[in-house]
Short mmCIF file of N, CA and C in Angstrom, two decimals:
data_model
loop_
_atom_site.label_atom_id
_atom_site.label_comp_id
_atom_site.label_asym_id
_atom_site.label_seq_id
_atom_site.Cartn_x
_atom_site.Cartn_y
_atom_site.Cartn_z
N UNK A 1 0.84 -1.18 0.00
CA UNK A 1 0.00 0.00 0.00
C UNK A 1 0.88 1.24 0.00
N UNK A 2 0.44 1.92 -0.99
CA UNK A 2 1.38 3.47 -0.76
C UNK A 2 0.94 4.47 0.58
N UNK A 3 1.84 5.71 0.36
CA UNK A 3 1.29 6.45 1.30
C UNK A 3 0.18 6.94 1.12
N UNK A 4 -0.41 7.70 -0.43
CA UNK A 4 -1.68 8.18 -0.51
C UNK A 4 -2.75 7.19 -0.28
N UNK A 5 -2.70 5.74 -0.11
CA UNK A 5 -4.31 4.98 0.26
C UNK A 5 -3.97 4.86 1.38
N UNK A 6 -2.81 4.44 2.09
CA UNK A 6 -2.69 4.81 3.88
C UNK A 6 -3.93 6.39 3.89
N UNK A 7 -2.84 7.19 4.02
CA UNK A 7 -3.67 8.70 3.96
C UNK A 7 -5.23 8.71 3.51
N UNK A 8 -5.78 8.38 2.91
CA UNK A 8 -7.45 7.93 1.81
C UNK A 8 -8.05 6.85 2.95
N UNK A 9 -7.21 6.22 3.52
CA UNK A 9 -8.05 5.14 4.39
C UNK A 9 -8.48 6.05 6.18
N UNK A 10 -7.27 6.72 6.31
CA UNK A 10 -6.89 7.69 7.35
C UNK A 10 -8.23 8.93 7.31
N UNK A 11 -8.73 9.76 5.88
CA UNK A 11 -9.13 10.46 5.62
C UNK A 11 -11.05 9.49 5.81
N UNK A 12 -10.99 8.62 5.49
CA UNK A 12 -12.33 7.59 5.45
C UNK A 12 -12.81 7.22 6.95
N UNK A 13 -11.76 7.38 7.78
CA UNK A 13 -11.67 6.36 9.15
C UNK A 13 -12.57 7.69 9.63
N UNK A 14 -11.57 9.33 9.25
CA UNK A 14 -12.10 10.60 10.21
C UNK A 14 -13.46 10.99 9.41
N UNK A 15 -14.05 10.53 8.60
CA UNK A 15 -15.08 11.27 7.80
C UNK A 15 -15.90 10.42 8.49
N UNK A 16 -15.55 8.81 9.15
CA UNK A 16 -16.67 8.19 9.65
C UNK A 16 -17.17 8.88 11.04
N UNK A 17 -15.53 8.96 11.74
CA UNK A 17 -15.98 9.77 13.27
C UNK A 17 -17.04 10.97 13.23
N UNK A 18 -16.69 11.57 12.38
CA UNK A 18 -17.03 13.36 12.08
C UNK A 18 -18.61 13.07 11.77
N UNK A 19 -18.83 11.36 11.15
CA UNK A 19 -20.33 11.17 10.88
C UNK A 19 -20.61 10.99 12.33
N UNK A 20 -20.26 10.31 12.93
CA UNK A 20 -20.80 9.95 14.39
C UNK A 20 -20.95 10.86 15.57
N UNK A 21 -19.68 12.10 15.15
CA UNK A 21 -19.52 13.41 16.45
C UNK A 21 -21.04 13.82 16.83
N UNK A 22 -21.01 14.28 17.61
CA UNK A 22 -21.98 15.66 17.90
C UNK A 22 -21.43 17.07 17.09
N UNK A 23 -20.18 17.12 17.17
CA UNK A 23 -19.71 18.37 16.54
C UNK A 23 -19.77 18.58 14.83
N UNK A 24 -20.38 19.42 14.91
CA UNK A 24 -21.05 19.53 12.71
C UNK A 24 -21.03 20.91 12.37
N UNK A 25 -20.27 21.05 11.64
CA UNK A 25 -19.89 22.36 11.15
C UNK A 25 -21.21 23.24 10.63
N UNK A 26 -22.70 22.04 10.07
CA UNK A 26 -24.02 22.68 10.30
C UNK A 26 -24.87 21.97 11.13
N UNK A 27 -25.49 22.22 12.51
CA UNK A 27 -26.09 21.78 12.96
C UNK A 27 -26.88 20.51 12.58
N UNK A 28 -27.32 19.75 13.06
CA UNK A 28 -28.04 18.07 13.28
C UNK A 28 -29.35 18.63 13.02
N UNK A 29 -30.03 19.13 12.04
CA UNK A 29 -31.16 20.16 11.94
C UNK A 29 -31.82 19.05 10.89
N UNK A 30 -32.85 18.02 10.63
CA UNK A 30 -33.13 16.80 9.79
C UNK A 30 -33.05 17.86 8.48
N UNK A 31 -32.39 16.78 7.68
CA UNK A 31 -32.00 16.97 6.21
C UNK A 31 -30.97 18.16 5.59
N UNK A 32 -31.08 19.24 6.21
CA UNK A 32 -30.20 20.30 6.12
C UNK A 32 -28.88 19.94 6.71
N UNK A 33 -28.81 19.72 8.09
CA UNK A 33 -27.35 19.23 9.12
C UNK A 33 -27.03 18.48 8.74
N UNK A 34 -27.68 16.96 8.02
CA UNK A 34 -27.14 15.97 7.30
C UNK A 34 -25.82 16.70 6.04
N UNK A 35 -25.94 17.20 5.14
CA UNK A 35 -25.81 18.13 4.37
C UNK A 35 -24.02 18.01 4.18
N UNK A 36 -23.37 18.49 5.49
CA UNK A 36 -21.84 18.34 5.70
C UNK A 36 -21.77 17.43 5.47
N UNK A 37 -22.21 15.67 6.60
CA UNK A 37 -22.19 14.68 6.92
C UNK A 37 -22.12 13.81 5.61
N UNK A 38 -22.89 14.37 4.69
CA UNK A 38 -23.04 13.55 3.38
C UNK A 38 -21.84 14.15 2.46
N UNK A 39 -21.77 15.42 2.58
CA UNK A 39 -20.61 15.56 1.73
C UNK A 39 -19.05 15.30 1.88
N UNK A 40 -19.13 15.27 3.13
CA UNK A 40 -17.66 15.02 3.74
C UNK A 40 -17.25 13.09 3.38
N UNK A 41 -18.36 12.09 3.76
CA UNK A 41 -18.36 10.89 3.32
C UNK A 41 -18.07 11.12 2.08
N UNK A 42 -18.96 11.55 1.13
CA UNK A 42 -18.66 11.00 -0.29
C UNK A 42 -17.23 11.56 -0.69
N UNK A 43 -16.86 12.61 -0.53
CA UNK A 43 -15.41 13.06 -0.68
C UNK A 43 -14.25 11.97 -0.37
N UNK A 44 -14.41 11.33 1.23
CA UNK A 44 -13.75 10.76 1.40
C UNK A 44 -13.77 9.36 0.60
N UNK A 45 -15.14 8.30 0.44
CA UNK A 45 -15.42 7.50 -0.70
C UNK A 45 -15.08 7.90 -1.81
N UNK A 46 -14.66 8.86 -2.22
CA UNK A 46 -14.30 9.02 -3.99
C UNK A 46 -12.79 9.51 -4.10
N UNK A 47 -12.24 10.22 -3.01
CA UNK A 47 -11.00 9.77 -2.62
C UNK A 47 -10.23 8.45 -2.65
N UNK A 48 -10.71 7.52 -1.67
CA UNK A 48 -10.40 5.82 -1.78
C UNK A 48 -10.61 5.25 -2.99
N UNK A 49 -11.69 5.57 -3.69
CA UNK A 49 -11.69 5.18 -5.26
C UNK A 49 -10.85 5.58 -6.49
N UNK A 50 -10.27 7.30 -5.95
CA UNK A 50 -9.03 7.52 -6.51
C UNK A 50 -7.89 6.69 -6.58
N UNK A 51 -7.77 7.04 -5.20
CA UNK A 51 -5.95 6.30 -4.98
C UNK A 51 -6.03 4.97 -4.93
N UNK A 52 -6.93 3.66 -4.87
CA UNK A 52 -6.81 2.55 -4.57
C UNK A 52 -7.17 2.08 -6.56
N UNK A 53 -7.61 2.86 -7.39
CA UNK A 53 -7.99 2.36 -8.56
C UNK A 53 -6.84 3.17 -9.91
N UNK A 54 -5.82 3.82 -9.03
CA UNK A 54 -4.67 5.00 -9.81
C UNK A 54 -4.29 3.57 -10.55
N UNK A 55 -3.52 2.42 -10.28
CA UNK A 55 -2.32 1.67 -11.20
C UNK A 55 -3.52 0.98 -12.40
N UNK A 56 -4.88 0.39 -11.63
CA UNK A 56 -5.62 -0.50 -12.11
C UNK A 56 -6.23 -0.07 -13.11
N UNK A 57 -7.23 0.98 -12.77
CA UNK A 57 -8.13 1.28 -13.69
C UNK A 57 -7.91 2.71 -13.40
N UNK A 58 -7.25 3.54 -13.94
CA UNK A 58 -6.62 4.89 -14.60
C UNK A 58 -8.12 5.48 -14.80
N UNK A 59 -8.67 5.46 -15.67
CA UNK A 59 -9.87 6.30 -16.13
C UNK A 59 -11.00 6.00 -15.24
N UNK A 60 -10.90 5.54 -14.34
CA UNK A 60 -12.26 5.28 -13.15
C UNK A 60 -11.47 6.33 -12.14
N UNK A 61 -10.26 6.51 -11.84
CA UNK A 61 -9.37 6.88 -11.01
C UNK A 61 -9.12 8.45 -11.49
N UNK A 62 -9.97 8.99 -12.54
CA UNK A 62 -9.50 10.04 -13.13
C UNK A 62 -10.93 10.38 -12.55
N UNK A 63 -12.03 9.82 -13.18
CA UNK A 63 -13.58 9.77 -13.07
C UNK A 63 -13.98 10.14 -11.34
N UNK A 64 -13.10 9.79 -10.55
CA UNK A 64 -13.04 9.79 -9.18
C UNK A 64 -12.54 11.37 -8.51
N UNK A 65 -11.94 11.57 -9.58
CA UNK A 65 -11.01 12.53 -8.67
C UNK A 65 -11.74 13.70 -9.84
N UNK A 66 -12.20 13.62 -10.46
CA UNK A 66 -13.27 15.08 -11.34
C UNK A 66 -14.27 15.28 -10.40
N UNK A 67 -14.92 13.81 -10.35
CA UNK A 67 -16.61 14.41 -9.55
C UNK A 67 -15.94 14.76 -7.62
N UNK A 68 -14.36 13.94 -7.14
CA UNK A 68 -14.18 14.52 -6.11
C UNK A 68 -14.18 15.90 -5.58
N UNK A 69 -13.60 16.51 -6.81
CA UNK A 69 -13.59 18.06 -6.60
C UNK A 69 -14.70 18.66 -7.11
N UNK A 70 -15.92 18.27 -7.94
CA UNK A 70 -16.84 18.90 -8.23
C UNK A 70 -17.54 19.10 -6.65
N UNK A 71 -17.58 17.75 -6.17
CA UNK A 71 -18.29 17.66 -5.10
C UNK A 71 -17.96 18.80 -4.13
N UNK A 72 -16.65 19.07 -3.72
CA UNK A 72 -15.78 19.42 -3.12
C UNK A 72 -16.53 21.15 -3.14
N UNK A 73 -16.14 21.80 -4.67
CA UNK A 73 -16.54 22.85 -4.83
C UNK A 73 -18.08 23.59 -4.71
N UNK A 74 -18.97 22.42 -5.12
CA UNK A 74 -19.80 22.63 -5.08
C UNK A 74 -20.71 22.35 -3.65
N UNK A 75 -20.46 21.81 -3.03
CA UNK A 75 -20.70 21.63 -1.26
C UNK A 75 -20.28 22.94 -0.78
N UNK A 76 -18.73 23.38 -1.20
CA UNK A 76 -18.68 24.47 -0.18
C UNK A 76 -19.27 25.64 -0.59
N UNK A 77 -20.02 25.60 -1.58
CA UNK A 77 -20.75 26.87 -2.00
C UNK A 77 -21.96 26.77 -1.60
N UNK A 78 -22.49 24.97 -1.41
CA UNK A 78 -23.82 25.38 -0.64
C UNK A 78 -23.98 25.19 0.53
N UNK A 79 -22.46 25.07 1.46
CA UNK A 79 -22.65 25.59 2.98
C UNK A 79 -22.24 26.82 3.27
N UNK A 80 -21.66 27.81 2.07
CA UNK A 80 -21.24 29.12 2.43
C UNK A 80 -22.84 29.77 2.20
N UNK A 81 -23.64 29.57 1.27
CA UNK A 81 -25.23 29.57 0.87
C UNK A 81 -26.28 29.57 2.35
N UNK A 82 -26.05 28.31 2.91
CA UNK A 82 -26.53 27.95 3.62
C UNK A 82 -26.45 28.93 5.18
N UNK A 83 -25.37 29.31 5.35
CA UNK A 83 -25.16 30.03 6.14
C UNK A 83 -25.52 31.24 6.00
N UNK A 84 -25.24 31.72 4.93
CA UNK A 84 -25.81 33.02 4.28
C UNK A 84 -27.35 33.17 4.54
N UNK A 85 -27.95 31.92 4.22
CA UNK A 85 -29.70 32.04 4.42
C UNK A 85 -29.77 32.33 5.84
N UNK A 86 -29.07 31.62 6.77
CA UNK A 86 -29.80 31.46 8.10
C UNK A 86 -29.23 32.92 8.60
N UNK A 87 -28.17 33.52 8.37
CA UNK A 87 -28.02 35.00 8.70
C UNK A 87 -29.14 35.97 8.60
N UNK A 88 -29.61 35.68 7.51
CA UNK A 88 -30.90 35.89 7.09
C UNK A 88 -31.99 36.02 7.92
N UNK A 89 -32.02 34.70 7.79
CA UNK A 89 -33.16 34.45 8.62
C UNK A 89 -33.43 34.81 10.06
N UNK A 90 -31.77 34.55 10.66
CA UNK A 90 -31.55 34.70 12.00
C UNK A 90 -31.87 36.53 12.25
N UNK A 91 -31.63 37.20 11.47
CA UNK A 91 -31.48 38.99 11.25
C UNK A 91 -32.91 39.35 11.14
N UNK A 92 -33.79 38.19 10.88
CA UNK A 92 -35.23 38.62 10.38
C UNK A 92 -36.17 38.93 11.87
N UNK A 93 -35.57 37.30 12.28
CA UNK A 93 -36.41 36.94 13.03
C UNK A 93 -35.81 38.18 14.41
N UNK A 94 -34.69 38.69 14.77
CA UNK A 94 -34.21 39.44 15.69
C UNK A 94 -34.81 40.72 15.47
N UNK A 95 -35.39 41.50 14.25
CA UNK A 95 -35.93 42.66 14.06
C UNK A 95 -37.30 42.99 14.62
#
């Protein structure tokens, strides 16, 4: 095993804890708080599918690491979003 699927297995082990914490970068709020929880897993699952499929299958391993960072980019725009709403909301409801 190289160092990057050590590291990918390392990165899988903490995405499971981080599923199990109490601590969530968006609240445990049903379906919304899920939100991190789901994106942080699949990152780390498409990670492991990177580095464990790099020698074997090259173009699944390429396929892995496109939608990794789509995911990547596009999550953090809809928890920077997300936060943005509840400022919102939170500013509404305080007036």
């Amino acid at each position: 095993m190289t160092g990057k699927q050590v590291s990918s297995l390392v990165f899988m082990g903490l995405a499971a804890l981080y599923d199990l914490s109490p601590v969530d970068i968006i609240p445990d709020i049903p379906v919304v708080g899920w939100i991190d929880d789901i994106l942080i897993t699949l990152t780390a699952i498409l990670n492991c599918i990177q580095q464990f499929t790099k020698e074997t299958a090259h173009t699944l391993s390429i396929i892995a690491k496109i939608l990794k960072w789509i995911l990547v980019l596009l999550g953090g725009i809809l928890i920077v979003l997300l936060f943005f709403a509840m400022s919102l909301i939170i500013g509404m409801v305080n007036k």
